[in-house]
Every structure is written in structure tokens, then in C-alpha cells.
CSV table of C-alpha atoms in Angstrom, one decimal:
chain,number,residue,atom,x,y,z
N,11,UNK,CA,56.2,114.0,-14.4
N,12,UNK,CA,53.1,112.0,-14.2
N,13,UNK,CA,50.5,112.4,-17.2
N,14,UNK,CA,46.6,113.1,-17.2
N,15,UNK,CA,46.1,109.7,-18.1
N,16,UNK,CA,48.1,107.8,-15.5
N,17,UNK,CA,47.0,110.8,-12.9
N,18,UNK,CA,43.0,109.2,-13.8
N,19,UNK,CA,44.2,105.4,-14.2
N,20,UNK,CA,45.4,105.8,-10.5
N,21,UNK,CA,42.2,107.8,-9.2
N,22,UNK,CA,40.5,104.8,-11.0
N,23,UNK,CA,42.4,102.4,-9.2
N,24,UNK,CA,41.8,103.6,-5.9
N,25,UNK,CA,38.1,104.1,-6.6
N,26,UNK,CA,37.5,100.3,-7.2
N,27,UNK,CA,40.3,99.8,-3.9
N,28,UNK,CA,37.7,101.7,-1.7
N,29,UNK,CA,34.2,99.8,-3.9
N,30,UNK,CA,36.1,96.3,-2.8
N,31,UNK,CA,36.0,97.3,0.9
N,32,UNK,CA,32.6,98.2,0.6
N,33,UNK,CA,30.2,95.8,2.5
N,34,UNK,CA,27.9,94.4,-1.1
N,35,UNK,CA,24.5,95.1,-0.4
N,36,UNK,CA,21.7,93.8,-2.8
N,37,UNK,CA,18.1,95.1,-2.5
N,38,UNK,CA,15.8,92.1,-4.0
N,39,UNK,CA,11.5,91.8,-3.9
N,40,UNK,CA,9.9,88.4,-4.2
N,41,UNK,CA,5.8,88.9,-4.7
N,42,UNK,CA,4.5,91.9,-3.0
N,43,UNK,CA,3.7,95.7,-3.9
N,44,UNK,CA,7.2,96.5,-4.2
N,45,UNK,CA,6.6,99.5,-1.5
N,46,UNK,CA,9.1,99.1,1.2
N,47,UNK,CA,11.9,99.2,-1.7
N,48,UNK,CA,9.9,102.6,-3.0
N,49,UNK,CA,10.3,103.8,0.5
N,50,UNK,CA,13.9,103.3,0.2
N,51,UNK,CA,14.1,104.7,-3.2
N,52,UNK,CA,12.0,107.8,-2.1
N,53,UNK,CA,14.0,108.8,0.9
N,54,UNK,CA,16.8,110.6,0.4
N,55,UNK,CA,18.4,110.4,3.8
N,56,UNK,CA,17.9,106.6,3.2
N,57,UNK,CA,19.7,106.4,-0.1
N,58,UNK,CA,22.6,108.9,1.1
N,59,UNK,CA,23.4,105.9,3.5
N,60,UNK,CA,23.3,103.1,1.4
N,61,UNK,CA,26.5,105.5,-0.3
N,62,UNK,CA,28.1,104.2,2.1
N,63,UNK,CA,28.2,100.9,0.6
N,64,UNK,CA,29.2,98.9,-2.5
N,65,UNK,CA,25.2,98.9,-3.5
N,66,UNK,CA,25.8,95.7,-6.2
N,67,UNK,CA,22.1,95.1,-6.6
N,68,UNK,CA,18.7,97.2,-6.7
N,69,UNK,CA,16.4,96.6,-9.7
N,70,UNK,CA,13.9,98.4,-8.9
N,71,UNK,CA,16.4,101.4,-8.5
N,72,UNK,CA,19.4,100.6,-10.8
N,73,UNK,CA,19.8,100.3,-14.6
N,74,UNK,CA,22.5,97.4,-14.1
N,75,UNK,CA,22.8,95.1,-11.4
N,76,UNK,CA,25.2,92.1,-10.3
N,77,UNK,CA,22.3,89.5,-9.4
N,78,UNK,CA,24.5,86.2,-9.6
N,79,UNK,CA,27.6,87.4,-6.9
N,80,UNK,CA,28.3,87.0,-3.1
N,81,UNK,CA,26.4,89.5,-1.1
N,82,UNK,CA,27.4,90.7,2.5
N,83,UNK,CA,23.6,91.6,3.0
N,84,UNK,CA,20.4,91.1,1.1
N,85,UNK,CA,17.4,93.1,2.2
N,86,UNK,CA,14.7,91.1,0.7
N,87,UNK,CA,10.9,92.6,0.5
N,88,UNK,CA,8.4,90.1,-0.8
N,89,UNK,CA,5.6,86.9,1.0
N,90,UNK,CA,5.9,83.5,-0.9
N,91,UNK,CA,3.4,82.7,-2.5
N,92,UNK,CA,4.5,80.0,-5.4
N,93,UNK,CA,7.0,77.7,-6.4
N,94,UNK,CA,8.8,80.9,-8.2
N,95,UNK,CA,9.3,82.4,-5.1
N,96,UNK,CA,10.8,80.0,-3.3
N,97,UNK,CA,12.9,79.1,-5.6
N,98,UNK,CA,14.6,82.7,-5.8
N,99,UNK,CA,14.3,83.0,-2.6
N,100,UNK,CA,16.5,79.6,-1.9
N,101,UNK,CA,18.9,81.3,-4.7
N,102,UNK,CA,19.2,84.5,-2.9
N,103,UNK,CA,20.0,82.9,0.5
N,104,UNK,CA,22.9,80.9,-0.9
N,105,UNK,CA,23.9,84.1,-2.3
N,106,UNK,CA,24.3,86.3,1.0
N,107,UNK,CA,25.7,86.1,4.0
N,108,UNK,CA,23.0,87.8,5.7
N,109,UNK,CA,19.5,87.7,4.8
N,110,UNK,CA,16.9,90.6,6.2
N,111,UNK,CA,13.5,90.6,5.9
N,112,UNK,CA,12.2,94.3,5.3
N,113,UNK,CA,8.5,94.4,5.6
N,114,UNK,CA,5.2,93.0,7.1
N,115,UNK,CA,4.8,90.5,4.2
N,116,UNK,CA,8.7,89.1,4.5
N,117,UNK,CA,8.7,89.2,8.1
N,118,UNK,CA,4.8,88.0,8.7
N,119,UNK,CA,3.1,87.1,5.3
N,120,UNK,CA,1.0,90.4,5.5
N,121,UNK,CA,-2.8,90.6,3.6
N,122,UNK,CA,-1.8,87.5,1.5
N,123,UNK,CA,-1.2,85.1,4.3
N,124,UNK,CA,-5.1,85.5,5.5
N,125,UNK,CA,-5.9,82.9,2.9
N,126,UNK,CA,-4.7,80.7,5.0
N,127,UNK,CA,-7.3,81.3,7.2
N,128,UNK,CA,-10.3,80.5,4.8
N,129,UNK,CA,-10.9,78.2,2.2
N,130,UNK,CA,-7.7,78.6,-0.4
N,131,UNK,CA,-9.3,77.3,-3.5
N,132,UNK,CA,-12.5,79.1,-3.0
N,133,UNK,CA,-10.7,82.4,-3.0
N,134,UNK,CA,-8.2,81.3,-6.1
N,135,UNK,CA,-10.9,80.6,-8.5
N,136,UNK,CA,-12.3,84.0,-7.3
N,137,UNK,CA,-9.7,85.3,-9.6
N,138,UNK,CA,-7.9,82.9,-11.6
N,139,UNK,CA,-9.1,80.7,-13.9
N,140,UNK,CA,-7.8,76.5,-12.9
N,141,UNK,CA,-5.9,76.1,-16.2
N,142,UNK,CA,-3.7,79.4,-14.6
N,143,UNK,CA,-3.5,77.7,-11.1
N,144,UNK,CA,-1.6,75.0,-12.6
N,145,UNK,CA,0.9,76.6,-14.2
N,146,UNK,CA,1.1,79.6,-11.0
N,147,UNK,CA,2.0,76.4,-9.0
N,148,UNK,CA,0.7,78.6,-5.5
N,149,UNK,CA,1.1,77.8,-2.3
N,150,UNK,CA,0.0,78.7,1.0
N,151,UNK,CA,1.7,82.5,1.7
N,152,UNK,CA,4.7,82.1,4.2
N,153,UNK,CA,7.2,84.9,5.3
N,154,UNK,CA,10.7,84.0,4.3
N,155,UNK,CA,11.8,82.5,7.6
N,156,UNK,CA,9.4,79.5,6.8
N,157,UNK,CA,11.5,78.5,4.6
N,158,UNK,CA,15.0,79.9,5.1
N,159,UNK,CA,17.2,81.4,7.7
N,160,UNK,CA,17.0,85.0,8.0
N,161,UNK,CA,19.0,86.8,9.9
N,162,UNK,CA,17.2,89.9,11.0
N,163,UNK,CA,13.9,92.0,10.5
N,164,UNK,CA,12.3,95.2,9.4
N,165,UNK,CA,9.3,95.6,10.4
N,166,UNK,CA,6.2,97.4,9.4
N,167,UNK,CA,4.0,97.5,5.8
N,168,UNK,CA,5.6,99.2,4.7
N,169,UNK,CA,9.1,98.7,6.4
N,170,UNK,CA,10.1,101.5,9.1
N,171,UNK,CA,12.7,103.6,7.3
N,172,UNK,CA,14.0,104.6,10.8
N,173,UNK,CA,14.8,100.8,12.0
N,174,UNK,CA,16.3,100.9,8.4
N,175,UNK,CA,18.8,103.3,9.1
N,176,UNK,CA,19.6,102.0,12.5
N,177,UNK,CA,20.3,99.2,11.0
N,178,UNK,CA,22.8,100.2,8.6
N,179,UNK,CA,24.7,102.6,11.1
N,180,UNK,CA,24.9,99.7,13.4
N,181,UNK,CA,26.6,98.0,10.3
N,182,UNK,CA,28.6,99.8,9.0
N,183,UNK,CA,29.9,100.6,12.7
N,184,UNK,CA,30.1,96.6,12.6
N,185,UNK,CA,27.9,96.6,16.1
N,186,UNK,CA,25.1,94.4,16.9
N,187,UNK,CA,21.6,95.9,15.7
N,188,UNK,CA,19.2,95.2,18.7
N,189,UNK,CA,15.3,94.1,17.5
N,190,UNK,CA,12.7,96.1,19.3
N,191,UNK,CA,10.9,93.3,21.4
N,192,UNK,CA,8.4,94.9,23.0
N,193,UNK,CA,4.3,95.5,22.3
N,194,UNK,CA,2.6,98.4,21.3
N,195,UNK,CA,1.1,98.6,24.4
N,196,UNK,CA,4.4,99.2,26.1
N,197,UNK,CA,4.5,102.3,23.9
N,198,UNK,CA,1.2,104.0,23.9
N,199,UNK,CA,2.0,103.9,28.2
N,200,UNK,CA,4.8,105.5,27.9
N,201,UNK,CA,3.7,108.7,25.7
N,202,UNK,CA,0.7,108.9,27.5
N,203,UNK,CA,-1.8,108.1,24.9
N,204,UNK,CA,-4.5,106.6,26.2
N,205,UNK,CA,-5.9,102.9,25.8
N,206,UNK,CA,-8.5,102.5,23.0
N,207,UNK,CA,-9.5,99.6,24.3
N,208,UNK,CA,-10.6,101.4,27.0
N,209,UNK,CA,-12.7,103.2,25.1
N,210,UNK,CA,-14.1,100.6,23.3
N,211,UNK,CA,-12.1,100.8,19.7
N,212,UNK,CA,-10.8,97.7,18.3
N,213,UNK,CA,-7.0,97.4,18.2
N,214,UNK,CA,-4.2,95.1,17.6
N,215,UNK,CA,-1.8,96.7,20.4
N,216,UNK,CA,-1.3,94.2,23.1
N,217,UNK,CA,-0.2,91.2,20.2
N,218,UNK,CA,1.4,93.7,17.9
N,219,UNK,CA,5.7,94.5,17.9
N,220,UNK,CA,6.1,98.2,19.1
N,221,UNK,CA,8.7,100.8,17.6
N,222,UNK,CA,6.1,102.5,14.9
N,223,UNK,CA,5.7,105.6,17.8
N,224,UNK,CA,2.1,104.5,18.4
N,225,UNK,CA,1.2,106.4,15.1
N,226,UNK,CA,-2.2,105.0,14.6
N,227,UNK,CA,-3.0,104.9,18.6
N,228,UNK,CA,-2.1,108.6,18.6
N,229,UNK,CA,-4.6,109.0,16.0
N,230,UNK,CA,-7.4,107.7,17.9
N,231,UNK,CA,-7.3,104.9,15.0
N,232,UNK,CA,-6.9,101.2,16.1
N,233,UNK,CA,-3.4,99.1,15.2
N,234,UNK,CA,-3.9,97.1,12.6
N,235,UNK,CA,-1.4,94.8,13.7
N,236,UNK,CA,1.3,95.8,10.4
N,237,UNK,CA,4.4,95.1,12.5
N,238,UNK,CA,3.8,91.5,13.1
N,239,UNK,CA,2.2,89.4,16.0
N,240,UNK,CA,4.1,89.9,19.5
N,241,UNK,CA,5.1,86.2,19.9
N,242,UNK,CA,4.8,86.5,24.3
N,243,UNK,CA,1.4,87.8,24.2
N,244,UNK,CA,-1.7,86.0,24.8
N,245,UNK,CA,-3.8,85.3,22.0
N,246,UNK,CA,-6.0,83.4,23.4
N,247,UNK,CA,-7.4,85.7,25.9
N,248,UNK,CA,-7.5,88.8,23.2
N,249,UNK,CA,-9.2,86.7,21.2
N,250,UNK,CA,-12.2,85.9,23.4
N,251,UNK,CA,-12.1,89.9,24.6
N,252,UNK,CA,-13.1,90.7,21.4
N,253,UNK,CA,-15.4,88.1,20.5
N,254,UNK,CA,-17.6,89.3,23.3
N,255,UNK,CA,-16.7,93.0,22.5
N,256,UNK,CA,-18.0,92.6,19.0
């Protein structure tokens, strides 16, 4: 007759069996306001998924984490924006063999990469002092896939917890997860909501990725352009519309 104990060693046993088929997920952050890993943190429907894996890494959720191990996915929130960075973000893609990008700052470089578009220093020593820029060792704010391959992308600031999910299913059902590739324009037509442009409110729609259910548009509020720029649309052209709109 089996005992207690070997009745638990066994239970044990087939615990870690079912953990080492798990697909090892890690959930990782580089600079950035840490809120699309809150977002998956705070949703309980999100977090009842990730069950479904062997969920090795999450420091912003998890007491103890495996940070130097093979990944099957990293989901990794975050913009470069110094040497630091990039040097865990290199660490993290030799660590995984997929790399996502969740979020508008991973995917696009977000609020930080506009310092790209004015004059870097200038807006440095607005804050820092140049004795704290040396040892920062800055650069200009890239999403990840300036630097490394990435495999797929979340969009949205922060990252849409419904692509999130579809993403996992389509995982864990070990199928293809298809990118939403078309504008918000493309949206707004489709549930009827009326173009603001039309009625003479700035917005980002026509150069913007779609799949946010038009939430600002709907709203009578402008996109602000938080899923990315469309990379078919014309930017030229939008650009000189609203230079003579303004």
C-alpha cells in the first residue's frame, strides 16, 4: 500500500512533468512607466491565462524569478534610451526564442523618442546636470526593433490587453497570431463614427495602426497616434493638411 509521502512525492513529480511542458514565458521592462506590465498584473482575465504557462519570469509581479534561463517568449515593455538598455535588451534577446514588443514605447519609442525631433542636448541639460549625462551614457530613444529582432507586437500605450490575449490563445493553440494592419480610419468607417477631420478636429487616424475600436474617435477626441505610425500611409500629404489646417 502506497504511503502519504510517496502518494505527494508522485503528485510532486507530475506537477513539475506538466511545469516542463509549459511554454517559459518571461515578462521583462527596459525604461518606461512600467504600465503595460501593470495592465497585465491588474487584469484578472489576463493573468488567469498566463496560468496556462510555465510563467519563469515577472519582476514586477513575482517575488522570485529565473532571469538567466531559455525563454520560449519574452514580452518586453520598455524604449531605449541608454547604453543600460541595450545592453539588457541584447541579453534578453539571446535569452528567448521569441521576442514581443508590448507597448507604444517598445514597438514605436512613444513620448521619449520626440527628442529626436528637437535639439537632444538642449532638452538633457533641462533636467540633468552634464557630470550625470556622462555616466547615463543616453542615446537617441529607439523601439527595440532598432536594435534587435523582434518577433511580434502589441500595440497601444499602454498595450491592448485584448491583442494580448489573442495572442496567447493563438499560442498556446500553437497557430499563427495575425497583426492588425490596417488604419484607424478603416475603423471609424466601419462603425459609423464620423470623420473629425471633417469637422475640423485634429487627429492621427489616417497614419495611425487600427484595432483600439476607435475609442478616442468615438469620443469626439482626436487619436493621438498611441498605436504607432501606419507604415502605407502618406505622411507627407497629412503633414501639409495640417499645416494649412493649423
Amino acid at each position: 500500500m502506497e504511503t502519504r509521502d510517496k502518494r505527494l512525492e508522485k503528485k510532486e513529480m507530475k506537477s513539475e512533468e506538466i511545469t516542463k511542458k509549459k511554454l517559459k514565458v518571461g515578462i521583462f521592462g527596459i525604461t518606461g512607466c512600467m504600465g503595460c506590465q501593470l495592465n497585465i498584473l491588474y487584469q484578472k482575465d489576463l493573468m488567469g491565462i498566463l496560468d496556462s504557462v510555465n510563467l519563469a519570469a515577472f519582476p514586477v509581479g513575482k517575488e522570485k524569478n529565473l532571469e538567466d534561463s531559455d525563454f520560449d517568449i519574452i514580452f518586453l515593455e520598455g524604449v531605449v534610451v541608454s547604453e543600460k538598455d541595450l545592453e539588457e535588451l541584447k541579453k534578453l534577446r539571446l535569452m528567448t526564442k521569441k521576442l514581443i514588443a508590448i507597448g507604444a514605447c517598445a514597438t514605436d519609442g512613444c513620448v521619449p523618442a520626440i527628442k529626436n525631433f528637437i535639439n537632444n542636448k538642449n532638452v538633457e541639460l533641462s533636467v540633468y546636470h552634464e557630470n550625470e549625462l556622462k555616466e547615463m551614457q543616453s542615446l537617441n530613444p529607439m523601439p527595440i526593433d532598432e536594435f534587435v529582432k523582434v518577433d511580434g507586437y502589441i500595440r497601444g500605450c499602454p498595450m491592448d490587453k485584448v491583442e494580448f490575449l489573442q495572442f496567447m490563445k493563438a499560442t498556446l493553440l500553437e497557430k499563427d497570431f495575425k497583426v492588425y494592419e490596417k488604419p484607424i480610419c478603416y475603423e471609424c468607417n466601419l462603425m459609423e463614427t464620423g470623420c473629425l477631420l471633417e469637422k475640423g478636429i485634429e487627429c492621427l487616424g489616417p497614419v495611425t495602426f487600427g484595432n483600439c475600436s476607435v475609442m478616442c474617435p468615438h469620443e469626439n477626441y482626436g487619436c493621438v497616434g498611441c498605436r504607432g505610425p501606419y507604415p502605407d500611409a502618406n505622411f507627407e500629404v497629412r503633414a501639409r493638411w495640417w499645416q494649412a489646417a493649423a
